[in-house]
Coordinates of C-alpha atoms in Angstrom, one line a residue:
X101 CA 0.7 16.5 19.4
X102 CA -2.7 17.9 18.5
X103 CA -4.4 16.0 16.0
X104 CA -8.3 15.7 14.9
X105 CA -9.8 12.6 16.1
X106 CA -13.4 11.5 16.3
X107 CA -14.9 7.9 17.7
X108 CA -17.8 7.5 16.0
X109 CA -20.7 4.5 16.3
X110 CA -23.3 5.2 13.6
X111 CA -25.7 3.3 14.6
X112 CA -28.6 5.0 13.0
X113 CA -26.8 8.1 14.1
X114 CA -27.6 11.3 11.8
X115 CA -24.7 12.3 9.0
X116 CA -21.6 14.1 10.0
X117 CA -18.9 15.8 8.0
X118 CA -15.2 16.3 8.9
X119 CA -13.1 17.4 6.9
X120 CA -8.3 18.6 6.7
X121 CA -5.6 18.7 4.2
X122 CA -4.2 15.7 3.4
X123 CA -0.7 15.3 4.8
X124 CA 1.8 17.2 2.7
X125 CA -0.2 18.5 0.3
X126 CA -2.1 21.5 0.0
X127 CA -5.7 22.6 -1.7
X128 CA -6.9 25.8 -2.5
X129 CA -10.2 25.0 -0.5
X130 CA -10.7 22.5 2.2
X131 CA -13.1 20.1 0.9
X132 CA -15.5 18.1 3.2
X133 CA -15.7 14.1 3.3
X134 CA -19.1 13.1 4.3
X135 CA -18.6 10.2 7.0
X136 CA -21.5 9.1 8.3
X137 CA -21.9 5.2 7.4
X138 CA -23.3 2.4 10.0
X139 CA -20.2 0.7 8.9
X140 CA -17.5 3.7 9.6
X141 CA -16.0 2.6 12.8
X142 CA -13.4 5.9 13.5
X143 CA -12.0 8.7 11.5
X144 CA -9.0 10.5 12.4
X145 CA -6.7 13.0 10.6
X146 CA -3.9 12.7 9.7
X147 CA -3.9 10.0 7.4
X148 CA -0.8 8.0 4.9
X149 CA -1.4 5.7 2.3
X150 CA 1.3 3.1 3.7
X151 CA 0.1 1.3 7.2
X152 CA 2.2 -0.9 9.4
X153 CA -0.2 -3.2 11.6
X154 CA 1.8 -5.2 14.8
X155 CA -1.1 -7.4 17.6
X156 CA -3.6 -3.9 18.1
X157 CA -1.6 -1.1 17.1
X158 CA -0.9 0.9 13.5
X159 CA 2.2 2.6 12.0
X160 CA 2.1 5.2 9.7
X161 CA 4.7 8.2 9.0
X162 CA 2.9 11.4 7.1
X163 CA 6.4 12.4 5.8
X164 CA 7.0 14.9 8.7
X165 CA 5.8 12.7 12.2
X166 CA 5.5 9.3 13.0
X167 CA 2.5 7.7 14.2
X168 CA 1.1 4.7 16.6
X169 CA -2.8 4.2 17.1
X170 CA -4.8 2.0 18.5
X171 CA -6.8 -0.1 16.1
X172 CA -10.3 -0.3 18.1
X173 CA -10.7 3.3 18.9
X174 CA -8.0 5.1 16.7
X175 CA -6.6 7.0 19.6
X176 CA -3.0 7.7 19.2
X177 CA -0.4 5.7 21.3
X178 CA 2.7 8.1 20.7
X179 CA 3.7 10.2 17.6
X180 CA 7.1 11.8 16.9
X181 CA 7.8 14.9 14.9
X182 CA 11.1 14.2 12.8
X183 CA 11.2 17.2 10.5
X184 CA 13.5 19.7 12.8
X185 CA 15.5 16.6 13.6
X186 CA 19.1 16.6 12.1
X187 CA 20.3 14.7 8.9
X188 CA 23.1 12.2 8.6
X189 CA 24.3 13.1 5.7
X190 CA 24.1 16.8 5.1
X191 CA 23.3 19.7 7.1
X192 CA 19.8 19.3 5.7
X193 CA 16.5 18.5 8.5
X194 CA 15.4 14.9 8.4
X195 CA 12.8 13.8 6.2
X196 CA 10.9 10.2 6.2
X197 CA 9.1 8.3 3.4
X198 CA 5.1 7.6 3.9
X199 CA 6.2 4.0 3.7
X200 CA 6.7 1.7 6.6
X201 CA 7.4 -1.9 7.1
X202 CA 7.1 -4.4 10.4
X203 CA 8.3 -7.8 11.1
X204 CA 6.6 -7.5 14.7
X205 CA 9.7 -6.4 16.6
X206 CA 10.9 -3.2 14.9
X207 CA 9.2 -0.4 12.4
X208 CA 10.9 0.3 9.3
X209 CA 10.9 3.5 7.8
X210 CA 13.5 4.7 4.5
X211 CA 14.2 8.5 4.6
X212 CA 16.6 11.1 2.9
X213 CA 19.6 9.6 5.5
X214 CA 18.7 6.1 4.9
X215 CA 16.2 3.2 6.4
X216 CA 15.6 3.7 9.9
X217 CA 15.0 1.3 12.5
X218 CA 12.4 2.3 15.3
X219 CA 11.4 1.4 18.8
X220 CA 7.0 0.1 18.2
X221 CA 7.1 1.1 22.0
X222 CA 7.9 4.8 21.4
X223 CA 9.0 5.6 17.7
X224 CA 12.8 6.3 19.3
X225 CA 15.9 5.5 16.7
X226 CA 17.4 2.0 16.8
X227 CA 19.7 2.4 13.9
X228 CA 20.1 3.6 10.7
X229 CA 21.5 1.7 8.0
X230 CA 22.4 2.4 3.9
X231 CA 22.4 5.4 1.9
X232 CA 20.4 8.7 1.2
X233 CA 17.7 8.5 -0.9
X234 CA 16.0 5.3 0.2
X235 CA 12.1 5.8 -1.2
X236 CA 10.7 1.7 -0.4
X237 CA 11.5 -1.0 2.5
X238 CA 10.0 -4.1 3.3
X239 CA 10.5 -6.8 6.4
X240 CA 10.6 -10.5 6.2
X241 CA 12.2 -12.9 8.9
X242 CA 15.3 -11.3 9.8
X243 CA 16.1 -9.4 6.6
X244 CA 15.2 -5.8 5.9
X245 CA 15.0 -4.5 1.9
X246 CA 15.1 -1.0 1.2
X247 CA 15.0 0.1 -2.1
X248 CA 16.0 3.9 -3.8
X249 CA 18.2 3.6 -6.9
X250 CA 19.8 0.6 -5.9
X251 CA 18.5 -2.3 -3.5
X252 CA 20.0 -3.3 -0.1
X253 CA 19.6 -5.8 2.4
X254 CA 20.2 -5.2 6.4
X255 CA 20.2 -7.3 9.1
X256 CA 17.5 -6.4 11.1
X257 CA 19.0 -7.9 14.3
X258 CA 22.3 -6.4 13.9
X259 CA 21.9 -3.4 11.6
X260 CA 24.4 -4.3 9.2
X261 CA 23.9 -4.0 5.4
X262 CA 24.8 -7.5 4.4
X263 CA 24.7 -6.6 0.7
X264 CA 23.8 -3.8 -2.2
X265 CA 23.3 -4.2 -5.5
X266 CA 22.4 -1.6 -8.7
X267 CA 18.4 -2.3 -9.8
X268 CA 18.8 1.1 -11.9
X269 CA 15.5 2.5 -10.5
X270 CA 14.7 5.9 -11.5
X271 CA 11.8 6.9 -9.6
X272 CA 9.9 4.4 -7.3
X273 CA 11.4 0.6 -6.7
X274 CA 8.5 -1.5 -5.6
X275 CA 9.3 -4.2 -3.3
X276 CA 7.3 -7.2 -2.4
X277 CA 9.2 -9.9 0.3
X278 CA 9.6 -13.8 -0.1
X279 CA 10.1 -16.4 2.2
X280 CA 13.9 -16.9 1.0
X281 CA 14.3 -13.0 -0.6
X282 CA 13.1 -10.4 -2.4
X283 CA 10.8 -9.3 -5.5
X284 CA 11.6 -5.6 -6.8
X285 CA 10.0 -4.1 -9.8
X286 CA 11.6 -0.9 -11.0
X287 CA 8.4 1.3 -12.2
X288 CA 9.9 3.5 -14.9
X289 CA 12.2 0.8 -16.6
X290 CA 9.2 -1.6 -16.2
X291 CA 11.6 -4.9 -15.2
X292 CA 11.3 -7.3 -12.5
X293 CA 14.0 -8.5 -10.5
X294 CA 13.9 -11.5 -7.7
X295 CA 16.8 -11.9 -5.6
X296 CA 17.6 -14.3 -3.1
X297 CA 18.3 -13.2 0.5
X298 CA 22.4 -13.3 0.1
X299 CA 21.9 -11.0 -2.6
X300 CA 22.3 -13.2 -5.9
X301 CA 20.0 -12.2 -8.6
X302 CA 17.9 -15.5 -9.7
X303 CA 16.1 -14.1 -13.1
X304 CA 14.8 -10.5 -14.6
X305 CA 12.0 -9.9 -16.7
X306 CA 10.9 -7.1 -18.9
X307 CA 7.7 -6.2 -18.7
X308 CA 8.3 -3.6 -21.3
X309 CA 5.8 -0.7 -19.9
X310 CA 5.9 1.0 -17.1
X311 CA 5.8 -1.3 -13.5
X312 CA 3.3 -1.5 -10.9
X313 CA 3.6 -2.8 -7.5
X314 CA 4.0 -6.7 -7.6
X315 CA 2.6 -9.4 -5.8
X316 CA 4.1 -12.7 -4.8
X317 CA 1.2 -15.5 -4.2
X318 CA 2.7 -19.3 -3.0
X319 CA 5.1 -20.2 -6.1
X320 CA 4.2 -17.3 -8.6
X321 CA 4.9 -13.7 -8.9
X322 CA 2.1 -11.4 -10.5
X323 CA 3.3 -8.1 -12.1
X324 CA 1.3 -5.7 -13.5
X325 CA 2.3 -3.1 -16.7
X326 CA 0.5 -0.1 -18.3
X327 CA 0.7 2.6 -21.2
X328 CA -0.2 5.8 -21.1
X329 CA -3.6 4.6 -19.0
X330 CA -4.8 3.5 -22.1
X331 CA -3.9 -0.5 -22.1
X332 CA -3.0 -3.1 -19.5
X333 CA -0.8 -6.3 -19.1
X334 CA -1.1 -8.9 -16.3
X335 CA 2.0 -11.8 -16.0
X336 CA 2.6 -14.4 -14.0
X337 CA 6.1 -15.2 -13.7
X338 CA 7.4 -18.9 -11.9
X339 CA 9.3 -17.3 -8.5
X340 CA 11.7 -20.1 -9.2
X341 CA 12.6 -19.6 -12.5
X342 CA 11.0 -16.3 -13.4
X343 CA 9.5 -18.4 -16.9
X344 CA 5.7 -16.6 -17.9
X345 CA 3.0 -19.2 -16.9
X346 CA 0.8 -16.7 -18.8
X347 CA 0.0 -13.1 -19.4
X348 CA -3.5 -11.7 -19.8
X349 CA -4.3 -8.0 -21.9
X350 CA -6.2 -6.0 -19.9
X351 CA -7.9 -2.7 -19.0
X352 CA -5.1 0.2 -18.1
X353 CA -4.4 -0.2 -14.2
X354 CA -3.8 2.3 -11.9
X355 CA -0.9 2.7 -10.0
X356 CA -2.3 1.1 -6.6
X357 CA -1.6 -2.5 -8.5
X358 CA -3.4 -5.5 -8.0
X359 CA -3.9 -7.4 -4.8
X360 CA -4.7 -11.7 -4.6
X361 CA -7.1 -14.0 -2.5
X362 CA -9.5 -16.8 -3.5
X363 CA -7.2 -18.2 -5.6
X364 CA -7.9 -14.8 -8.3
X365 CA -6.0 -11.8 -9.4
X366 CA -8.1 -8.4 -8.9
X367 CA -7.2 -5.5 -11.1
X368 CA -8.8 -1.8 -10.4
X369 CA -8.4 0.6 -14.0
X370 CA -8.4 3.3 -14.9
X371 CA -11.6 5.0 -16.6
X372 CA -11.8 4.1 -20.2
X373 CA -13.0 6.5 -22.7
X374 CA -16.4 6.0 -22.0
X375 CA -15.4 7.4 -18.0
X376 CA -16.0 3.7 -16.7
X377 CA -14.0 2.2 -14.1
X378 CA -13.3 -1.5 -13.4
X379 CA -12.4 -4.1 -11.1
X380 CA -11.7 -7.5 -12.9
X381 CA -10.9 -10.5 -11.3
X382 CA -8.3 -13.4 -13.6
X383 CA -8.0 -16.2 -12.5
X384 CA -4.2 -17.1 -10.6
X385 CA -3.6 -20.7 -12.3
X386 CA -4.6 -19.3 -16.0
X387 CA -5.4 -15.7 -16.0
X388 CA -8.9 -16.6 -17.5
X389 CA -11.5 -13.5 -16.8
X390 CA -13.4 -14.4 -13.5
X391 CA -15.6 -11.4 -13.6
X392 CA -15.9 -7.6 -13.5
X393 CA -17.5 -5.0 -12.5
X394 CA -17.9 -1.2 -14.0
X395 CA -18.6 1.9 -11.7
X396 CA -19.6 5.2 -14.2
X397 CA -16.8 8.3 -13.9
X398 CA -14.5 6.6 -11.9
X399 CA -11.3 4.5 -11.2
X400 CA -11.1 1.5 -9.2
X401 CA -8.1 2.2 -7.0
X402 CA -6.3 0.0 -4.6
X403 CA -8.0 -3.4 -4.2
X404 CA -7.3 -5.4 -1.3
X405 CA -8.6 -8.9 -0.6
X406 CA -9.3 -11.1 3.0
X407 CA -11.4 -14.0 3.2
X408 CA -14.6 -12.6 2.9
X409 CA -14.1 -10.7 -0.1
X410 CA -12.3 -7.8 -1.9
X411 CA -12.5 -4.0 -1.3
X412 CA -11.7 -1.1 -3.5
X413 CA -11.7 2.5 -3.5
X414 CA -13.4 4.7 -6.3
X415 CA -13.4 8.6 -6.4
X416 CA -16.9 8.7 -4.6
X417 CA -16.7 5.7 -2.1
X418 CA -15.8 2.2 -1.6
X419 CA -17.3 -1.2 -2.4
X420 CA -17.3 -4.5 -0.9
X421 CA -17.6 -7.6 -3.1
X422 CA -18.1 -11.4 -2.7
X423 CA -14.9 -12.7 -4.1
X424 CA -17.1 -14.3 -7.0
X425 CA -18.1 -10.7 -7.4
X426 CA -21.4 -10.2 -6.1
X427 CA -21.8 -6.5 -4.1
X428 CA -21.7 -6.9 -0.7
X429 CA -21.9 -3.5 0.3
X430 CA -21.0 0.3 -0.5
X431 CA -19.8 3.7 1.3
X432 CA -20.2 6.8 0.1
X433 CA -17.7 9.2 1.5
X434 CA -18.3 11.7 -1.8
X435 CA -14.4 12.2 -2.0
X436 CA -11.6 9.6 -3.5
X437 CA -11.2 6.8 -0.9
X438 CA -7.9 4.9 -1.1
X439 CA -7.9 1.2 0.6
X440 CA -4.8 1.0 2.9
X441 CA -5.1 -2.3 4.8
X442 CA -7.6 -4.8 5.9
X443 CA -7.1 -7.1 8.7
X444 CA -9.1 -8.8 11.7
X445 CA -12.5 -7.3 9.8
X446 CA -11.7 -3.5 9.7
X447 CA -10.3 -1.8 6.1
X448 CA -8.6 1.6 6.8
X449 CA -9.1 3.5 4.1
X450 CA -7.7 7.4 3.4
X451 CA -10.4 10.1 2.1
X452 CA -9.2 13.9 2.1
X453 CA -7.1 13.8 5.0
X454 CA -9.1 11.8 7.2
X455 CA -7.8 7.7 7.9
X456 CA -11.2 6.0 8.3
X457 CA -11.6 2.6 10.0
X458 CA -14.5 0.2 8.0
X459 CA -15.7 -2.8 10.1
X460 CA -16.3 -5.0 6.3
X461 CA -18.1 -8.5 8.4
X462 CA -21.4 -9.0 6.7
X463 CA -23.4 -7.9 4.0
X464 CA -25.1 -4.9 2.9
X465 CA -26.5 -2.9 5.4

């Protein structure tokens, strides 16, 4: 399939500019993303917010084609088209989520006929399990949760749905997986759920505004809550019990959620009414303010942590920080950048269309 690809190693090399639709949408112009940083790696189009990493390869679907690339040069591996392929369930073409999942042997992708299990060799159909309408799926050990509005597990070894229960989600069920089950958060009725892998519910909590993407950290579950991007709400919740060890008021967050590492909680918000964004790190044992930082006419979208620090996009780049919040570094892409991953040093990051490899070792430079 033809795609655009370019290797790049800027090393002193003179600015280039690239520039596509992003997948599934469409603009009335075809802005330009400026990629010409010492520390961009590879670019390729096309790009999805949701990446599956297994030993060198990454998994992404755009909606209409599923994708394998290699992680060192970005050239593709395989890639399937799926949209003229028939549905299960009505006479309707197949469509797929831009949300995969991995537990190293399979990928995991929830569609309009169910969640699919696929072949990381090829992208080929292993089975197909649950209902229509699955919109969210993770993997853990040798259970698979896919979420739409109700929650199932399937064995990911014999495809069978071992159990289904009613979560009530409206829109988007966000899952995040445990070592013995699940944590889903249903974003428009702003509760939490954490069920254990046979299926029995072990405690809800209301978070009473609208749910973001949770994150389960050791023995504690960290949910997030907004109004009408004007006010926040960080909680930490026991995973045992579900009781609140503490909740901290803060900024409003975007949707991207919050991400964990250094023993802190980082938040990216949405501007304020002066236009400021910020990315403010709590503490994970009291959810005492760490430190923040503010960037001028921006969110901070989509932080993501390693052990050298946390990254986060803004609508004009993406920084680097210490993870006592000193600025490593900063690229400027001149379009909104959206961290996806980061692993073995390299963030891939999404800016208008493009899915733009980072190499994040060091400081500035």
């Amino acid at each position: 399939m033809a795609s655009s690809f370019e290797r790049r190693k800027l090393l002193g090399a003179t600015g280039a500019t690239v520039g596509s639709l992003l997948a599934g949408c469409s603009f009335s112009s075809s802005p330009q993303a400026t990629l010409s940083h010492d520390r961009i790696i590879w670019y390729r189009s096309p790009v999805s917010y949701d990446i599956a990493i297994v030993d060198e390869a990454l998994y992404f679907s755009t909606g209409t084609d599923l994708y394998s690339i290699e992680t060192e040069t970005g050239e593709e591996i395989w890639s399937r088209h799926v949209e003229d392929e028939p549905n299960l369930h009505s006479d309707e073409t197949t469509c797929l989520r831009e949300v995969v999942a991995s537990d190293g042997e399979r990928l995991y992708v929830p569609s309009c006929d169910g969640v699919r299990a696929l072949s990381l060799k090829d992208g080929s159909d292993l089975w197909t399990a649950g209902s229509a309408g699955m919109s969210s799926v993770v993997a853990t050990g040798s259970h698979v949760y896919a979420g739409g509005s109700d929650l199932i597990s399937v064995s990911a070894s014999s495809e069978t749905e071992e159990w289904q229960t009613a979560i009530g989600a409206r829109e988007e069920l966000f899952l995040a997986p445990t070592d013995d089950g699940v944590v889903a958060c249903n974003e428009a009725a702003g509760v939490v759920h954490c069920m254990d892998a046979d299926g029995t519910s072990r405690w809800q909590h209301d978070l009473e505004w609208e749910g973001r993407p949770p994150v389960v950290a050791a023995d504690t579950v960290y949910a997030a809550t907004g109004r009408d991007q004007e006010i926040g709400r960080l909680v930490a919740l026991d995973r045992s019990t579900g009781s609140v060890n503490w909740t901290a008021e803060t900024p409003a967050i975007s949707p991207s959620g919050i991400t964990t590492g250094d023993e802190q909680v980082y938040v990216g918000t949405y501007p304020d009414e002066n236009d400021d964004g910020r990315l403010v790190a709590y503490d994970q044992d009291s959810g005492e303010m760490r430190w923040d930082y503010t960037v001028r006419d921006s969110d901070f979208a989509s932080p993501l942590a390693d052990a050298s620090g946390v990254y986060a996009g803004t609508d004009d780049g993406v920084y680097a920080f210490s993870h006592d919040g000193t600025e490593r570094w900063y690229v400027e892409t001149e379009y909104p950048t959206s961290c996806i991953l980061v692993s073995d040093g390299q963030l891939y990051a999404g800016v208008m269309g493009e899915l733009v490899a980072i190499d994040v070792t060091g400081d500035d430079r």
